[in-house]
C-alpha positions as a Markdown table, in Angstrom:
| # | Residue | x | y | z |
|---|---|---|---|---|
| 1 | Unk | 6.5 | -37.4 | -62.5 |
| 2 | Unk | 5.9 | -36.4 | -58.8 |
| 3 | Unk | 8.7 | -34.6 | -57.2 |
| 4 | Unk | 9.7 | -32.2 | -54.4 |
| 5 | Unk | 10.4 | -28.5 | -54.5 |
| 6 | Unk | 13.7 | -27.1 | -55.6 |
| 7 | Unk | 13.7 | -25.2 | -52.2 |
| 8 | Unk | 13.8 | -28.4 | -50.2 |
| 9 | Unk | 16.1 | -30.1 | -52.6 |
| 10 | Unk | 18.7 | -27.4 | -52.0 |
| 11 | Unk | 18.6 | -27.9 | -48.3 |
| 12 | Unk | 21.4 | -30.0 | -46.8 |
| 13 | Unk | 21.1 | -32.7 | -44.2 |
| 14 | Unk | 22.4 | -31.7 | -40.8 |
| 15 | Unk | 26.1 | -31.8 | -40.5 |
| 16 | Unk | 25.6 | -32.7 | -36.9 |
| 17 | Unk | 23.2 | -35.5 | -37.4 |
| 18 | Unk | 23.9 | -36.9 | -40.9 |
| 19 | Unk | 26.3 | -39.7 | -39.7 |
| 20 | Unk | 23.7 | -41.1 | -37.1 |
| 21 | Unk | 23.0 | -44.1 | -39.4 |
| 22 | Unk | 26.6 | -45.1 | -39.2 |
| 23 | Unk | 26.6 | -44.6 | -35.4 |
| 24 | Unk | 23.5 | -46.7 | -35.2 |
| 25 | Unk | 25.3 | -49.4 | -37.3 |
| 26 | Unk | 28.2 | -49.4 | -34.9 |
| 27 | Unk | 25.9 | -49.7 | -31.9 |
| 28 | Unk | 24.1 | -52.6 | -33.6 |
| 29 | Unk | 27.4 | -54.5 | -33.8 |
| 30 | Unk | 27.9 | -53.9 | -30.0 |
| 31 | Unk | 30.4 | -51.0 | -30.3 |
| 32 | Unk | 30.1 | -48.3 | -27.7 |
| 33 | Unk | 30.0 | -44.8 | -29.3 |
| 34 | Unk | 31.1 | -41.7 | -27.4 |
| 35 | Unk | 29.0 | -38.8 | -28.8 |
| 36 | Unk | 31.2 | -35.7 | -29.2 |
| 37 | Unk | 29.1 | -34.7 | -32.2 |
| 38 | Unk | 26.2 | -33.0 | -30.5 |
| 39 | Unk | 25.4 | -30.5 | -27.8 |
| 40 | Unk | 23.2 | -32.8 | -25.8 |
| 41 | Unk | 24.1 | -32.2 | -22.1 |
| 42 | Unk | 24.2 | -35.2 | -19.8 |
| 43 | Unk | 23.5 | -33.0 | -16.8 |
| 44 | Unk | 20.3 | -33.9 | -15.0 |
| 45 | Unk | 17.3 | -31.7 | -15.9 |
| 46 | Unk | 16.2 | -29.8 | -12.8 |
| 47 | Unk | 13.5 | -31.5 | -10.8 |
| 48 | Unk | 11.5 | -28.2 | -10.9 |
| 49 | Unk | 10.7 | -28.9 | -14.6 |
| 50 | Unk | 9.7 | -32.5 | -14.1 |
| 51 | Unk | 7.6 | -31.9 | -11.0 |
| 52 | Unk | 5.6 | -29.0 | -12.6 |
| 53 | Unk | 4.5 | -31.3 | -15.4 |
| 54 | Unk | 3.7 | -34.2 | -13.0 |
| 55 | Unk | 1.5 | -31.9 | -10.9 |
| 56 | Unk | -0.3 | -30.6 | -14.0 |
| 57 | Unk | -4.0 | -31.1 | -12.9 |
| 58 | Unk | -6.1 | -29.6 | -15.7 |
| 59 | Unk | -8.7 | -31.8 | -17.3 |
| 60 | Unk | -7.8 | -30.6 | -20.8 |
| 61 | Unk | -4.4 | -29.9 | -22.4 |
| 62 | Unk | -5.5 | -26.7 | -24.2 |
| 63 | Unk | -3.8 | -24.5 | -26.8 |
| 64 | Unk | -1.7 | -21.9 | -25.1 |
| 65 | Unk | -1.6 | -18.3 | -26.2 |
| 66 | Unk | 0.3 | -17.8 | -29.4 |
| 67 | Unk | 2.7 | -15.4 | -27.6 |
| 68 | Unk | 3.3 | -18.0 | -24.9 |
| 69 | Unk | 2.2 | -19.1 | -21.4 |
| 70 | Unk | 1.8 | -16.1 | -19.2 |
| 71 | Unk | 3.7 | -17.6 | -16.3 |
| 72 | Unk | 6.6 | -18.5 | -18.6 |
| 73 | Unk | 6.7 | -15.0 | -20.0 |
| 74 | Unk | 6.8 | -13.7 | -16.4 |
| 75 | Unk | 9.6 | -16.2 | -15.7 |
| 76 | Unk | 11.7 | -14.9 | -18.6 |
| 77 | Unk | 11.2 | -11.3 | -17.4 |
| 78 | Unk | 12.3 | -12.3 | -13.9 |
| 79 | Unk | 15.3 | -14.2 | -15.3 |
| 80 | Unk | 16.4 | -11.3 | -17.4 |
| 81 | Unk | 16.0 | -9.0 | -14.3 |
| 82 | Unk | 18.3 | -11.3 | -12.4 |
| 83 | Unk | 21.1 | -10.7 | -15.0 |
| 84 | Unk | 20.4 | -6.9 | -15.0 |
| 85 | Unk | 18.6 | -6.7 | -18.3 |
| 86 | Unk | 15.3 | -4.9 | -18.2 |
| 87 | Unk | 12.6 | -6.3 | -20.5 |
| 88 | Unk | 8.8 | -6.2 | -20.5 |
| 89 | Unk | 6.2 | -8.9 | -21.0 |
| 90 | Unk | 5.5 | -7.5 | -24.5 |
| 91 | Unk | 9.1 | -8.1 | -25.5 |
| 92 | Unk | 8.9 | -11.9 | -25.0 |
| 93 | Unk | 7.6 | -14.5 | -27.5 |
| 94 | Unk | 7.9 | -18.2 | -26.7 |
| 95 | Unk | 9.0 | -20.4 | -29.6 |
| 96 | Unk | 9.5 | -24.1 | -30.4 |
| 97 | Unk | 13.1 | -24.0 | -29.4 |
| 98 | Unk | 15.6 | -21.3 | -30.4 |
| 99 | Unk | 15.6 | -22.7 | -33.9 |
| 100 | Unk | 12.0 | -21.5 | -34.6 |
| 101 | Unk | 12.9 | -18.1 | -33.1 |
| 102 | Unk | 15.8 | -17.7 | -35.6 |
| 103 | Unk | 13.7 | -18.9 | -38.6 |
| 104 | Unk | 10.9 | -16.6 | -37.7 |
| 105 | Unk | 13.2 | -13.7 | -37.0 |
| 106 | Unk | 14.7 | -14.1 | -40.5 |
| 107 | Unk | 11.2 | -14.3 | -42.0 |
| 108 | Unk | 10.1 | -11.2 | -40.1 |
| 109 | Unk | 13.0 | -8.8 | -41.1 |
| 110 | Unk | 14.2 | -10.2 | -44.5 |
| 111 | Unk | 12.6 | -10.3 | -48.0 |
| 112 | Unk | 13.4 | -13.0 | -50.5 |
| 113 | Unk | 17.0 | -12.6 | -51.6 |
| 114 | Unk | 18.1 | -10.4 | -48.7 |
| 115 | Unk | 21.2 | -11.3 | -46.8 |
| 116 | Unk | 22.5 | -11.5 | -43.3 |
| 117 | Unk | 26.2 | -11.6 | -42.4 |
| 118 | Unk | 27.9 | -13.9 | -39.9 |
| 119 | Unk | 31.4 | -14.5 | -38.6 |
| 120 | Unk | 32.8 | -17.8 | -40.0 |
| 121 | Unk | 32.8 | -20.5 | -38.7 |
| 122 | Unk | 29.2 | -20.4 | -37.5 |
| 123 | Unk | 26.4 | -22.7 | -36.3 |
| 124 | Unk | 25.7 | -24.9 | -39.4 |
| 125 | Unk | 21.9 | -25.0 | -39.0 |
| 126 | Unk | 21.9 | -21.3 | -39.8 |
| 127 | Unk | 22.4 | -22.4 | -43.4 |
| 128 | Unk | 19.2 | -24.4 | -43.4 |
| 129 | Unk | 17.1 | -21.8 | -41.7 |
| 130 | Unk | 18.3 | -19.0 | -44.0 |
| 131 | Unk | 17.6 | -21.3 | -47.1 |
| 132 | Unk | 14.1 | -21.9 | -45.8 |
| 133 | Unk | 13.5 | -18.2 | -45.4 |
| 134 | Unk | 15.0 | -17.4 | -48.8 |
| 135 | Unk | 17.9 | -15.5 | -47.3 |
| 136 | Unk | 21.6 | -15.6 | -48.2 |
| 137 | Unk | 24.2 | -16.0 | -45.7 |
| 138 | Unk | 27.4 | -13.9 | -46.2 |
| 139 | Unk | 30.3 | -14.7 | -44.0 |
| 140 | Unk | 33.5 | -12.9 | -43.0 |
| 141 | Unk | 36.4 | -15.0 | -41.8 |
| 142 | Unk | 37.8 | -15.4 | -38.3 |
| 143 | Unk | 40.9 | -17.4 | -37.7 |
| 144 | Unk | 41.9 | -20.1 | -35.3 |
| 145 | Unk | 45.3 | -18.5 | -34.9 |
| 146 | Unk | 43.5 | -15.3 | -33.6 |
| 147 | Unk | 41.3 | -17.2 | -31.3 |
| 148 | Unk | 38.3 | -16.7 | -33.7 |
| 149 | Unk | 38.1 | -13.0 | -32.6 |
| 150 | Unk | 36.6 | -10.3 | -34.8 |
| 151 | Unk | 39.8 | -8.4 | -35.6 |
| 152 | Unk | 38.6 | -5.3 | -37.4 |
| 153 | Unk | 35.5 | -3.2 | -38.2 |
| 154 | Unk | 36.5 | -3.4 | -41.8 |
| 155 | Unk | 36.0 | -7.2 | -41.9 |
| 156 | Unk | 32.4 | -6.7 | -41.2 |
| 157 | Unk | 31.8 | -3.6 | -43.2 |
| 158 | Unk | 33.3 | -5.1 | -46.4 |
| 159 | Unk | 30.8 | -8.0 | -46.2 |
| 160 | Unk | 27.8 | -5.7 | -46.1 |
| 161 | Unk | 25.7 | -5.6 | -49.3 |
| 162 | Unk | 22.9 | -3.3 | -50.4 |
| 163 | Unk | 20.5 | -6.1 | -49.4 |
| 164 | Unk | 22.0 | -6.9 | -46.0 |
| 165 | Unk | 19.4 | -6.7 | -43.3 |
| 166 | Unk | 21.2 | -8.0 | -40.2 |
| 167 | Unk | 24.4 | -9.1 | -38.5 |
| 168 | Unk | 23.8 | -12.6 | -36.9 |
| 169 | Unk | 26.1 | -13.8 | -34.2 |
| 170 | Unk | 26.3 | -16.5 | -31.5 |
| 171 | Unk | 27.8 | -15.4 | -28.2 |
| 172 | Unk | 29.4 | -17.5 | -26.7 |
| 173 | Unk | 30.0 | -19.1 | -30.1 |
| 174 | Unk | 28.9 | -22.4 | -31.4 |
| 175 | Unk | 31.1 | -23.9 | -32.8 |
| 176 | Unk | 34.3 | -22.1 | -31.7 |
| 177 | Unk | 33.7 | -21.3 | -28.1 |
| 178 | Unk | 34.8 | -17.7 | -28.4 |
| 179 | Unk | 33.3 | -15.1 | -26.0 |
| 180 | Unk | 33.1 | -11.7 | -27.6 |
| 181 | Unk | 34.5 | -8.8 | -25.5 |
| 182 | Unk | 32.5 | -5.7 | -24.5 |
| 183 | Unk | 34.6 | -3.9 | -27.1 |
| 184 | Unk | 33.7 | -6.3 | -29.9 |
| 185 | Unk | 30.0 | -6.1 | -28.9 |
| 186 | Unk | 30.3 | -2.2 | -29.0 |
| 187 | Unk | 32.0 | -2.3 | -32.4 |
| 188 | Unk | 29.3 | -4.5 | -33.9 |
| 189 | Unk | 26.6 | -2.3 | -32.4 |
| 190 | Unk | 28.1 | 0.8 | -33.9 |
| 191 | Unk | 28.2 | -0.9 | -37.3 |
| 192 | Unk | 24.5 | -1.8 | -37.0 |
| 193 | Unk | 23.7 | 1.9 | -36.3 |
| 194 | Unk | 25.9 | 3.2 | -39.1 |
| 195 | Unk | 24.6 | 0.7 | -41.7 |
| 196 | Unk | 21.0 | 0.6 | -40.5 |
| 197 | Unk | 21.0 | -3.2 | -39.6 |
| 198 | Unk | 19.4 | -5.5 | -37.1 |
| 199 | Unk | 21.5 | -7.6 | -34.8 |
| 200 | Unk | 20.2 | -11.2 | -34.3 |
| 201 | Unk | 22.1 | -12.3 | -31.2 |
| 202 | Unk | 21.9 | -16.0 | -30.3 |
| 203 | Unk | 22.8 | -16.0 | -26.6 |
| 204 | Unk | 21.6 | -19.5 | -25.5 |
| 205 | Unk | 25.1 | -20.2 | -24.0 |
| 206 | Unk | 25.4 | -17.0 | -22.0 |
| 207 | Unk | 25.8 | -18.8 | -18.7 |
| 208 | Unk | 28.7 | -20.9 | -19.8 |
| 209 | Unk | 31.7 | -18.5 | -19.7 |
| 210 | Unk | 35.1 | -19.6 | -18.3 |
| 211 | Unk | 38.4 | -18.2 | -17.0 |
| 212 | Unk | 36.6 | -15.5 | -15.0 |
| 213 | Unk | 35.5 | -13.7 | -18.2 |
| 214 | Unk | 32.4 | -11.5 | -18.3 |
| 215 | Unk | 29.6 | -12.0 | -20.8 |
| 216 | Unk | 28.2 | -8.9 | -22.5 |
| 217 | Unk | 24.8 | -9.0 | -24.1 |
| 218 | Unk | 23.7 | -6.8 | -27.0 |
| 219 | Unk | 20.9 | -5.8 | -24.7 |
| 220 | Unk | 23.6 | -4.1 | -22.6 |
| 221 | Unk | 24.0 | -1.6 | -25.5 |
| 222 | Unk | 21.2 | 0.8 | -24.5 |
| 223 | Unk | 21.5 | 3.0 | -27.7 |
| 224 | Unk | 20.6 | 0.1 | -30.1 |
| 225 | Unk | 17.8 | -1.7 | -28.3 |
| 226 | Unk | 15.4 | -1.1 | -31.3 |
| 227 | Unk | 17.8 | -3.1 | -33.5 |
| 228 | Unk | 18.4 | -6.1 | -31.2 |
| 229 | Unk | 16.7 | -9.5 | -31.5 |
| 230 | Unk | 17.8 | -11.9 | -28.8 |
| 231 | Unk | 17.4 | -15.7 | -29.3 |
| 232 | Unk | 17.1 | -17.6 | -26.1 |
| 233 | Unk | 16.3 | -21.1 | -24.9 |
| 234 | Unk | 16.1 | -23.3 | -21.9 |
| 235 | Unk | 17.8 | -26.2 | -23.8 |
| 236 | Unk | 21.4 | -25.8 | -22.7 |
| 237 | Unk | 20.9 | -23.6 | -19.6 |
| 238 | Unk | 18.7 | -26.3 | -17.9 |
| 239 | Unk | 19.6 | -29.4 | -19.9 |
| 240 | Unk | 16.2 | -29.5 | -21.4 |
| 241 | Unk | 16.9 | -29.9 | -25.1 |
| 242 | Unk | 13.9 | -32.1 | -25.7 |
| 243 | Unk | 11.4 | -29.7 | -24.2 |
| 244 | Unk | 11.8 | -27.4 | -27.3 |
| 245 | Unk | 11.2 | -24.1 | -25.4 |
| 246 | Unk | 12.9 | -21.1 | -26.8 |
| 247 | Unk | 12.2 | -17.4 | -26.9 |
| 248 | Unk | 12.6 | -14.3 | -29.0 |
| 249 | Unk | 13.3 | -11.1 | -27.0 |
| 250 | Unk | 12.8 | -7.8 | -28.8 |
| 251 | Unk | 11.9 | -4.2 | -27.9 |
| 252 | Unk | 11.0 | -3.2 | -31.4 |
| 253 | Unk | 7.2 | -3.3 | -31.6 |
| 254 | Unk | 7.2 | -3.4 | -35.4 |
| 255 | Unk | 9.2 | -6.5 | -35.3 |
| 256 | Unk | 7.2 | -8.2 | -32.5 |
| 257 | Unk | 3.8 | -7.4 | -33.9 |
| 258 | Unk | 4.7 | -9.0 | -37.2 |
| 259 | Unk | 6.5 | -11.9 | -35.6 |
| 260 | Unk | 3.2 | -12.6 | -33.8 |
| 261 | Unk | 1.6 | -13.4 | -37.3 |
| 262 | Unk | 3.8 | -16.5 | -37.6 |
| 263 | Unk | 3.2 | -17.4 | -34.0 |
| 264 | Unk | -0.5 | -17.4 | -34.6 |
| 265 | Unk | -0.1 | -19.4 | -37.7 |
| 266 | Unk | 1.6 | -22.2 | -35.9 |
| 267 | Unk | -1.0 | -21.8 | -33.1 |
| 268 | Unk | 1.1 | -22.3 | -29.9 |
| 269 | Unk | 4.0 | -24.0 | -28.4 |
| 270 | Unk | 3.5 | -27.2 | -26.3 |
| 271 | Unk | 1.4 | -26.4 | -23.3 |
| 272 | Unk | 2.9 | -28.9 | -21.0 |
| 273 | Unk | 6.5 | -28.1 | -21.8 |
| 274 | Unk | 5.8 | -24.4 | -21.1 |
| 275 | Unk | 4.3 | -25.4 | -17.6 |
| 276 | Unk | 7.5 | -27.2 | -16.9 |
| 277 | Unk | 9.8 | -24.4 | -18.2 |
| 278 | Unk | 7.9 | -21.7 | -16.2 |
| 279 | Unk | 8.8 | -23.4 | -13.0 |
| 280 | Unk | 12.5 | -23.3 | -13.8 |
| 281 | Unk | 12.6 | -19.8 | -12.4 |
| 282 | Unk | 12.6 | -21.5 | -9.0 |
| 283 | Unk | 15.8 | -23.5 | -9.7 |
| 284 | Unk | 18.6 | -22.2 | -7.3 |
| 285 | Unk | 21.2 | -20.1 | -8.8 |
| 286 | Unk | 23.8 | -22.5 | -7.5 |
| 287 | Unk | 22.6 | -25.1 | -10.1 |
| 288 | Unk | 23.8 | -22.9 | -13.0 |
| 289 | Unk | 27.1 | -22.2 | -11.3 |
| 290 | Unk | 27.7 | -25.9 | -10.5 |
| 291 | Unk | 27.0 | -26.8 | -14.2 |
| 292 | Unk | 29.3 | -24.0 | -15.4 |
| 293 | Unk | 32.1 | -25.2 | -13.2 |
| 294 | Unk | 31.6 | -28.8 | -14.4 |
| 295 | Unk | 31.7 | -27.7 | -18.1 |
| 296 | Unk | 34.9 | -25.7 | -17.4 |
| 297 | Unk | 36.5 | -28.8 | -16.0 |
| 298 | Unk | 35.4 | -30.8 | -19.1 |
| 299 | Unk | 36.7 | -28.1 | -21.3 |
| 300 | Unk | 40.1 | -28.4 | -19.8 |
| 301 | Unk | 40.1 | -32.2 | -20.1 |
| 302 | Unk | 39.2 | -32.0 | -23.8 |
| 303 | Unk | 41.5 | -29.2 | -24.7 |
| 304 | Unk | 44.5 | -30.8 | -23.0 |
| 305 | Unk | 43.7 | -34.2 | -24.5 |
| 306 | Unk | 43.6 | -32.7 | -27.9 |
| 307 | Unk | 46.9 | -30.8 | -27.3 |
| 308 | Unk | 48.5 | -34.2 | -26.5 |
| 309 | Unk | 47.7 | -35.7 | -29.9 |
| 310 | Unk | 50.4 | -35.2 | -32.6 |
| 311 | Unk | 49.3 | -33.0 | -35.5 |
| 312 | Unk | 46.1 | -31.7 | -33.8 |
| 313 | Unk | 45.8 | -27.9 | -33.5 |
| 314 | Unk | 43.1 | -26.0 | -31.6 |
| 315 | Unk | 42.4 | -22.9 | -29.6 |
| 316 | Unk | 41.2 | -23.1 | -26.0 |
| 317 | Unk | 37.5 | -22.1 | -26.0 |
| 318 | Unk | 36.3 | -19.5 | -23.4 |
| 319 | Unk | 32.6 | -20.4 | -23.5 |
| 320 | Unk | 29.7 | -22.7 | -24.6 |
| 321 | Unk | 30.8 | -26.4 | -24.8 |
| 322 | Unk | 32.4 | -26.9 | -28.2 |
| 323 | Unk | 35.8 | -26.7 | -29.7 |
| 324 | Unk | 37.0 | -26.6 | -33.4 |
| 325 | Unk | 40.1 | -28.8 | -33.9 |
| 326 | Unk | 42.3 | -29.1 | -37.0 |
| 327 | Unk | 43.3 | -32.8 | -37.5 |
| 328 | Unk | 46.2 | -34.3 | -39.5 |
| 329 | Unk | 43.8 | -35.6 | -42.2 |
| 330 | Unk | 42.6 | -34.4 | -45.6 |
| 331 | Unk | 38.8 | -35.1 | -45.3 |
| 332 | Unk | 37.0 | -35.1 | -42.0 |
| 333 | Unk | 33.8 | -36.4 | -43.5 |
| 334 | Unk | 35.7 | -39.6 | -44.6 |
| 335 | Unk | 37.5 | -39.8 | -41.3 |
| 336 | Unk | 34.2 | -39.5 | -39.3 |
| 337 | Unk | 32.6 | -42.2 | -41.4 |
| 338 | Unk | 35.6 | -44.5 | -41.1 |
| 339 | Unk | 35.7 | -44.2 | -37.3 |
| 340 | Unk | 32.1 | -45.4 | -37.1 |
| 341 | Unk | 32.2 | -48.1 | -39.8 |
| 342 | Unk | 35.7 | -49.5 | -39.6 |
| 343 | Unk | 37.4 | -48.5 | -36.4 |
| 344 | Unk | 37.1 | -49.4 | -32.8 |
| 345 | Unk | 39.5 | -49.4 | -29.8 |
| 346 | Unk | 38.6 | -51.8 | -27.0 |
| 347 | Unk | 35.2 | -52.1 | -28.6 |
| 348 | Unk | 34.6 | -48.3 | -28.5 |
| 349 | Unk | 34.7 | -45.4 | -30.9 |
| 350 | Unk | 34.0 | -41.7 | -31.1 |
| 351 | Unk | 31.6 | -39.7 | -33.1 |
| 352 | Unk | 32.6 | -36.2 | -34.1 |
| 353 | Unk | 31.1 | -33.5 | -36.4 |
| 354 | Unk | 33.0 | -32.6 | -39.6 |
| 355 | Unk | 33.5 | -28.8 | -39.6 |
| 356 | Unk | 33.2 | -28.0 | -43.3 |
| 357 | Unk | 29.4 | -27.3 | -42.9 |
| 358 | Unk | 30.3 | -24.6 | -40.4 |
| 359 | Unk | 31.9 | -22.5 | -43.2 |
| 360 | Unk | 30.6 | -20.8 | -46.2 |
| 361 | Unk | 34.0 | -20.4 | -47.9 |
| 362 | Unk | 34.6 | -23.4 | -50.1 |
| 363 | Unk | 37.4 | -25.7 | -48.9 |
| 364 | Unk | 37.5 | -24.5 | -45.4 |
| 365 | Unk | 36.9 | -26.9 | -42.5 |
| 366 | Unk | 37.7 | -30.0 | -44.6 |
| 367 | Unk | 40.4 | -31.0 | -42.2 |
| 368 | Unk | 38.6 | -29.8 | -39.0 |
| 369 | Unk | 36.0 | -31.2 | -36.6 |
| 370 | Unk | 33.8 | -29.8 | -34.0 |
| 371 | Unk | 33.7 | -31.6 | -30.7 |
| 372 | Unk | 31.3 | -31.2 | -27.9 |
| 373 | Unk | 32.3 | -31.7 | -24.2 |
| 374 | Unk | 28.9 | -32.5 | -23.0 |
| 375 | Unk | 29.8 | -36.1 | -21.8 |
| 376 | Unk | 31.3 | -36.9 | -18.5 |
| 377 | Unk | 35.0 | -36.4 | -17.7 |
| 378 | Unk | 36.0 | -40.1 | -17.7 |
| 379 | Unk | 34.3 | -40.7 | -21.1 |
| 380 | Unk | 36.0 | -37.5 | -22.4 |
| 381 | Unk | 39.5 | -38.8 | -21.4 |
| 382 | Unk | 38.7 | -42.1 | -23.0 |
| 383 | Unk | 37.5 | -40.4 | -26.2 |
| 384 | Unk | 40.8 | -38.6 | -26.5 |
| 385 | Unk | 42.7 | -41.9 | -26.3 |
| 386 | Unk | 40.4 | -43.4 | -28.9 |
| 387 | Unk | 40.8 | -40.4 | -31.2 |
| 388 | Unk | 44.6 | -40.6 | -30.9 |
| 389 | Unk | 44.6 | -44.3 | -31.7 |
| 390 | Unk | 42.1 | -43.6 | -34.6 |
| 391 | Unk | 44.3 | -41.0 | -36.2 |
| 392 | Unk | 47.4 | -43.2 | -35.9 |
| 393 | Unk | 45.7 | -46.1 | -37.7 |
| 394 | Unk | 43.9 | -43.9 | -40.3 |
| 395 | Unk | 47.1 | -42.3 | -41.4 |
| 396 | Unk | 49.0 | -45.6 | -41.5 |
| 397 | Unk | 46.3 | -46.9 | -43.8 |
| 398 | Unk | 46.7 | -44.0 | -46.2 |
| 399 | Unk | 50.5 | -44.1 | -46.5 |
């Protein structure tokens, strides 16, 4: 009998996208769905990206270099220079989104059966990419009551196994919104030195930091640069998720030379998208600051709206555009499905992401959801009213 591999059978459907058929079903019935389930910004993509593609005048859309478009690589070098991080052209490898950079990084530094450690909760798609690479994810817990901070060095060290190759972290965090302090970054850096580990640092949300906090990159830790692998992307920074332009930044030549083997195997990243992305270096700095201010405003709306709902508990995020909320329910998968199939308020409903898939520890996240504040302020306010009404009705039905 024909079948598929055990490897792919063991992969899970995306926690973020698996309820889309139910969302489509609601829309087919004429119900408006507010999408708080996905980090798809509604901010307009800069005209610089669009115009560069419109003005493309080559007669042939050729393969690009496997490392990436030279103008785009130069643009990344200039961008990092603007945030006081010194990198060379040889440090930059353009990828099909940040996701490919993560997968290829794992394949480059890990053998089958090796492990990486992550603070829990973490970006759910890390699970899939680790499984594809034959790598185990080992998590150490962080707690909502502590603001999802990394409280002690021992929490990390106690998670390290003989086959652990890296610490993988998102800063600012998806899904918690925590922004790690310089002291936390220093502590993780010291552990990496002590235990001879790489650090895979997903920094795609670095611009979105609130409350006058300062972002610290692992690239700021000058004594560990040979251990640092930065994951970057234009997706969130410039509201260009569909362009699928990411990058791996690394100063370790052994890593980048071997990373290049996979870049060559997949030939190249989209030529036209790289043309558009290269021109984003000309976007005024005011664009990023205006977007950051807008997200901070939306963060406040979502957080205050959640705090007004009886039985909901959450911590105010300091960065990115997500929040983890504990709801007065037993099973967020069932609740999410019910909101899309059986509930509407004024012919509208809300789609959220169940949080269980953001944890490794069994049972955690079953009563939690991740919400994104990527939609406009009015729709966010309306979404909080709909969520409040949904929780009231859902719990009445289950009494």
